[in-house]
Amino acid sequence: MSILNADLHCHSVVSDGTLTPEALAARAAANGVELWALTDHDEIGGQHRAAAAAHANGMKYLTGTEISVTFIGQTVHIIGLGFDPDDPQMRQGLADTRGGRGARAMEMSDALAQAGILGAYEGALRYVGNPELISRTHFARHLVESGVCKDTNEVFRRFLTEGKPGFVPHRWASLQDAVRWITAAGGAAVIAHPARYKFSANEEYALFTEFKAHGGQGVEVVTGSHTTAEYVKYGETAREFGLAASRGSDFHSPTESHTDLGRLPCLPGELTPVWELLANRIQ
Ligand code: AMP
Ligand code: MN
Ligand code: MN
Ligand code: MN
């Protein structure tokens, strides 16, 4: 089962990706994906379109989202898979999580103005596909297109990460709430790209311990921003904590993403794929 080409992490114009759900589905299928999930940030507005497009392209589908969480002062992303997209508590939790993004974006714009970059809010809005979902990525695209930086990586490094002039701290959902919304709606919660967080070993242990205690079921092992050594490391973490493993490219855009849909190595064979836990949720 783990040789299945599953890609359970990517973004559309409904959050900070540049392709529509339909274009992503076509691209995933062309790259050999057999089981797909669209996981827009804090948003499930693209789910019905994505499921229909998956089926039109001969793929199986799991519902998906990537929830922004604050855990001991840092942002952590929790992927939800296979939940009921009509579940009222899930829908309300995501709406609440999205709710602060507009004011945050205006604060980011004010902070960038102080650093001499004027009109960033209006500039970022030109790249936004969903008015409820303005993200740092949209600011990054604007700063590249307006010539301030050469690529989005440079924007994040110079302006949009902690301690940099355009960074505005934000309080997202709690870990417990995010896991509860997903699991109460029949889905599995998965820690996204664990190697990307700047936790100490003790803090990371606390993240996995609390996640598991709240009912979390999986961890992304093979993902676009992990190295081969990190596949091994988090495969071991999955076994240590009794978690299933997930695989997802985190694809955002043909021009910005290094990893295309469906092109990552398979999960290491000894791990339990998260989609085995979700067999009755696959559409
Ligand atoms: P936000 O949810 O508004 O805080 O934006 C987070 C998004 O910014 C992530 O999902 C990535 O798409 C993007 N991002 C974060 N860090 C970087 C980086 N160093 N380079 C490029 N994109 C990044
Ligand atoms: Mn993103
Ligand atoms: Mn993420
Ligand atoms: Mn993502």
XYZ file of C-alpha atoms and ligand atoms in Angstrom:
309
model
C 0.000 0.000 0.000
C 2.835 2.444 0.743
C 3.978 2.322 -2.892
C 0.748 4.155 -3.736
C 1.481 7.547 -5.278
C -0.344 9.656 -2.685
C 0.160 13.432 -2.539
C -1.671 14.773 0.499
C -0.395 18.351 0.763
C -0.754 21.235 -1.731
C -2.322 24.672 -2.124
C -4.676 26.307 -4.635
C -5.811 29.891 -5.298
C -8.276 29.320 -2.442
C -5.248 29.942 -0.173
C -1.710 30.815 -1.287
C -1.232 28.606 -4.347
C -1.327 29.980 -7.887
C -3.342 27.205 -9.617
C -7.070 26.428 -9.432
C -8.198 23.149 -7.825
C -8.962 21.876 -11.345
C -5.498 22.741 -12.706
C -3.846 21.121 -9.657
C -5.898 17.939 -10.149
C -4.898 17.736 -13.810
C -1.249 18.316 -12.927
C -1.304 15.730 -10.121
C -2.899 13.103 -12.363
C -0.418 13.835 -15.183
C 2.391 13.243 -12.655
C 0.941 9.851 -11.683
C -0.803 10.745 -8.415
C -3.380 8.084 -7.479
C -4.647 9.497 -4.171
C -4.797 13.261 -3.770
C -5.771 15.888 -1.164
C -5.957 19.666 -1.559
C -4.890 21.224 1.768
C -5.465 24.983 1.604
C -4.408 26.986 4.667
C -7.273 27.385 7.193
C -9.799 26.954 4.403
C -11.963 24.247 2.811
C -13.720 26.363 0.173
C -12.036 24.377 -2.622
C -12.925 20.881 -1.380
C -15.979 20.106 -3.491
C -14.241 21.345 -6.657
C -11.085 19.374 -5.805
C -12.970 16.110 -5.180
C -14.897 16.470 -8.461
C -11.703 17.288 -10.379
C -9.875 14.343 -8.762
C -12.585 11.957 -9.943
C -12.682 13.530 -13.428
C -8.926 12.821 -13.630
C -9.181 9.234 -12.346
C -7.764 9.883 -8.852
C -9.085 8.935 -5.419
C -9.593 11.861 -3.039
C -9.295 12.698 0.679
C -10.627 16.012 2.015
C -7.846 18.232 3.312
C -6.776 21.447 5.010
C -3.649 22.820 6.731
C -4.519 24.555 10.011
C -2.292 27.298 11.458
C -1.613 26.644 15.154
C 0.408 28.472 17.807
C 2.410 26.125 20.059
C 4.851 27.497 22.660
C 5.180 30.739 20.772
C 5.769 29.278 17.325
C 3.530 28.627 14.328
C 2.976 24.927 13.653
C 0.904 23.561 10.771
C -1.521 20.678 11.325
C -2.877 18.890 8.262
C -6.405 17.517 8.475
C -7.325 14.642 6.139
C -10.527 12.726 5.503
C -12.807 14.901 7.699
C -16.414 15.766 6.837
C -16.196 19.167 5.070
C -19.735 20.013 6.183
C -19.003 19.485 9.901
C -20.206 22.700 11.643
C -17.505 22.756 14.365
C -14.739 22.272 11.798
C -16.167 25.016 9.593
C -16.462 27.438 12.528
C -12.957 26.644 13.784
C -11.459 27.327 10.367
C -13.487 30.547 9.985
C -12.215 31.726 13.399
C -8.621 30.836 12.452
C -8.902 32.781 9.170
C -10.574 35.680 10.955
C -7.467 37.530 12.092
C -5.711 37.532 8.722
C -7.125 40.825 7.386
C -6.031 42.932 10.372
C -2.678 41.123 10.478
C -2.096 41.962 6.806
C -2.748 45.656 7.445
C -0.295 45.573 10.359
C 2.266 43.893 8.120
C 1.752 46.629 5.556
C 2.245 49.336 8.221
C 5.412 47.592 9.410
C 6.754 47.377 5.846
C 5.925 51.061 5.317
C 8.110 51.888 8.330
C 10.883 50.021 6.534
C 10.310 52.206 3.454
C 8.061 49.881 1.413
C 4.800 51.691 0.742
C 1.485 50.255 -0.453
C 2.267 46.618 0.325
C -1.305 45.775 1.412
C -2.807 46.976 -1.855
C 0.008 45.276 -3.759
C -0.487 41.941 -1.969
C -4.258 42.076 -2.546
C -3.655 41.894 -6.297
C -2.371 38.319 -5.810
C -5.118 37.169 -3.442
C -7.610 34.630 -4.831
C -9.765 34.473 -1.664
C -10.376 37.716 0.270
C -10.507 35.787 3.584
C -7.101 34.272 3.009
C -4.418 36.907 2.641
C -1.052 35.403 3.599
C 2.609 36.278 3.746
C 2.987 34.504 0.408
C 0.870 37.187 -1.303
C 3.096 39.922 0.165
C 6.131 37.971 -1.024
C 4.785 37.762 -4.597
C 4.126 41.515 -4.604
C 7.639 42.331 -3.327
C 9.160 40.152 -6.044
C 7.007 41.569 -8.848
C 7.694 45.144 -7.716
C 11.438 44.489 -7.805
C 12.230 44.750 -4.075
C 13.554 41.157 -3.975
C 14.619 38.633 -6.594
C 12.513 35.715 -5.317
C 10.073 34.826 -2.554
C 12.759 33.138 -0.456
C 14.640 36.429 -0.277
C 11.442 38.238 0.779
C 10.913 35.834 3.679
C 14.566 36.015 4.707
C 14.763 39.808 4.651
C 11.249 40.911 5.613
C 8.675 38.321 6.678
C 10.226 36.058 9.311
C 10.553 36.615 13.059
C 12.729 39.621 13.880
C 12.505 41.063 10.350
C 10.832 44.425 9.595
C 7.558 43.110 8.084
C 6.921 40.309 10.589
C 3.832 40.653 12.774
C 3.392 38.065 15.558
C 0.015 36.364 15.391
C -1.942 33.999 17.626
C -3.471 31.109 15.631
C -5.595 28.154 16.822
C -4.473 26.014 19.766
C -3.012 22.571 19.048
C -5.778 20.940 21.051
C -8.568 22.726 19.167
C -7.128 21.991 15.712
C -6.725 18.270 16.472
C -10.198 18.139 18.025
C -11.937 19.847 15.070
C -10.329 17.410 12.628
C -10.850 14.196 14.583
C -14.418 15.059 15.711
C -15.238 15.543 12.001
C -14.045 11.986 11.290
C -10.574 12.871 9.982
C -6.943 12.307 10.927
C -4.666 15.107 12.195
C -1.090 15.107 10.874
C 1.877 17.294 11.946
C 3.058 19.051 8.754
C 6.772 19.372 7.828
C 8.147 18.878 11.384
C 11.735 19.638 10.359
C 10.784 23.229 9.527
C 10.098 24.323 13.128
C 12.762 25.941 15.245
C 12.072 23.947 18.400
C 14.633 22.622 20.853
C 14.645 18.817 21.249
C 12.559 19.173 24.432
C 10.027 21.456 22.753
C 9.700 19.100 19.800
C 9.166 16.203 22.210
C 6.416 18.256 23.886
C 4.797 18.949 20.507
C 4.638 15.254 19.588
C 3.583 14.188 23.098
C 0.751 16.718 23.345
C -0.334 16.118 19.742
C -0.622 12.394 20.433
C -2.437 12.991 23.759
C -5.025 15.169 21.972
C -5.719 12.381 19.451
C -3.326 13.311 16.618
C -2.639 10.336 14.344
C 0.076 11.176 11.825
C 3.243 13.016 10.890
C 4.457 14.145 7.489
C 7.637 12.200 6.832
C 8.179 12.675 3.096
C 7.433 16.293 2.146
C 8.837 18.943 -0.182
C 10.923 20.776 2.419
C 12.487 17.666 4.046
C 15.904 16.278 3.206
C 16.545 12.541 2.845
C 18.060 12.550 6.344
C 14.877 14.173 7.646
C 12.752 11.400 6.070
C 14.758 8.958 8.182
C 14.641 11.088 11.335
C 10.863 11.657 11.248
C 10.217 8.070 10.195
C 11.862 7.138 13.499
C 9.795 9.762 15.324
C 6.620 8.287 13.778
C 7.520 4.872 15.160
C 8.549 6.245 18.558
C 5.184 7.989 19.008
C 3.026 5.356 17.294
C 2.011 7.744 14.524
C 1.155 6.965 10.912
C 3.214 8.614 8.165
C 2.106 10.991 5.426
C 3.552 12.098 2.108
C 2.854 15.429 0.406
C 4.702 17.814 -1.884
C 3.404 21.112 -0.349
C 3.191 22.318 -3.946
C 2.175 25.996 -4.315
C 3.164 27.121 -7.808
C 4.932 25.876 -10.955
C 7.423 28.754 -10.729
C 7.995 28.880 -6.942
C 7.877 25.253 -5.767
C 10.921 23.011 -6.027
C 8.890 19.839 -5.602
C 6.162 19.039 -8.093
C 2.988 17.099 -7.269
C 3.496 13.341 -6.989
C 7.278 13.409 -7.530
C 8.612 12.695 -4.032
C 10.102 9.338 -2.972
C 7.638 6.794 -1.541
C 7.221 6.443 2.196
C 9.743 4.126 3.852
C 8.146 0.649 3.736
C 8.076 -0.076 7.470
C 5.808 2.890 8.300
C 2.005 2.801 8.392
C 0.696 5.178 5.715
C -1.893 7.581 7.115
C -4.256 6.685 4.259
C -4.518 3.146 5.667
C -6.179 4.666 8.743
C -8.516 6.580 6.452
C -9.549 3.751 4.106
C -13.261 4.371 4.754
C -12.882 8.139 4.178
C -11.374 7.844 0.695
C -13.756 9.114 -1.991
P 1.087 32.766 6.615
O 0.085 31.652 6.804
O 0.460 34.032 6.123
O 1.945 32.984 7.828
O 2.068 32.304 5.441
C 2.740 31.067 5.531
C 3.163 30.616 4.153
O 4.275 31.359 3.716
C 3.642 29.179 4.119
O 2.577 28.295 3.998
C 4.505 29.161 2.883
O 3.677 29.027 1.739
C 5.091 30.554 2.885
N 6.466 30.571 3.438
C 6.833 30.530 4.733
N 8.173 30.610 4.845
C 8.668 30.691 3.582
C 9.983 30.803 3.004
N 11.070 30.849 3.769
N 10.091 30.872 1.663
C 8.983 30.844 0.877
N 7.725 30.728 1.360
C 7.582 30.655 2.681
Mn 1.603 28.237 1.975
Mn 2.939 24.595 6.039
Mn 1.492 23.787 3.021
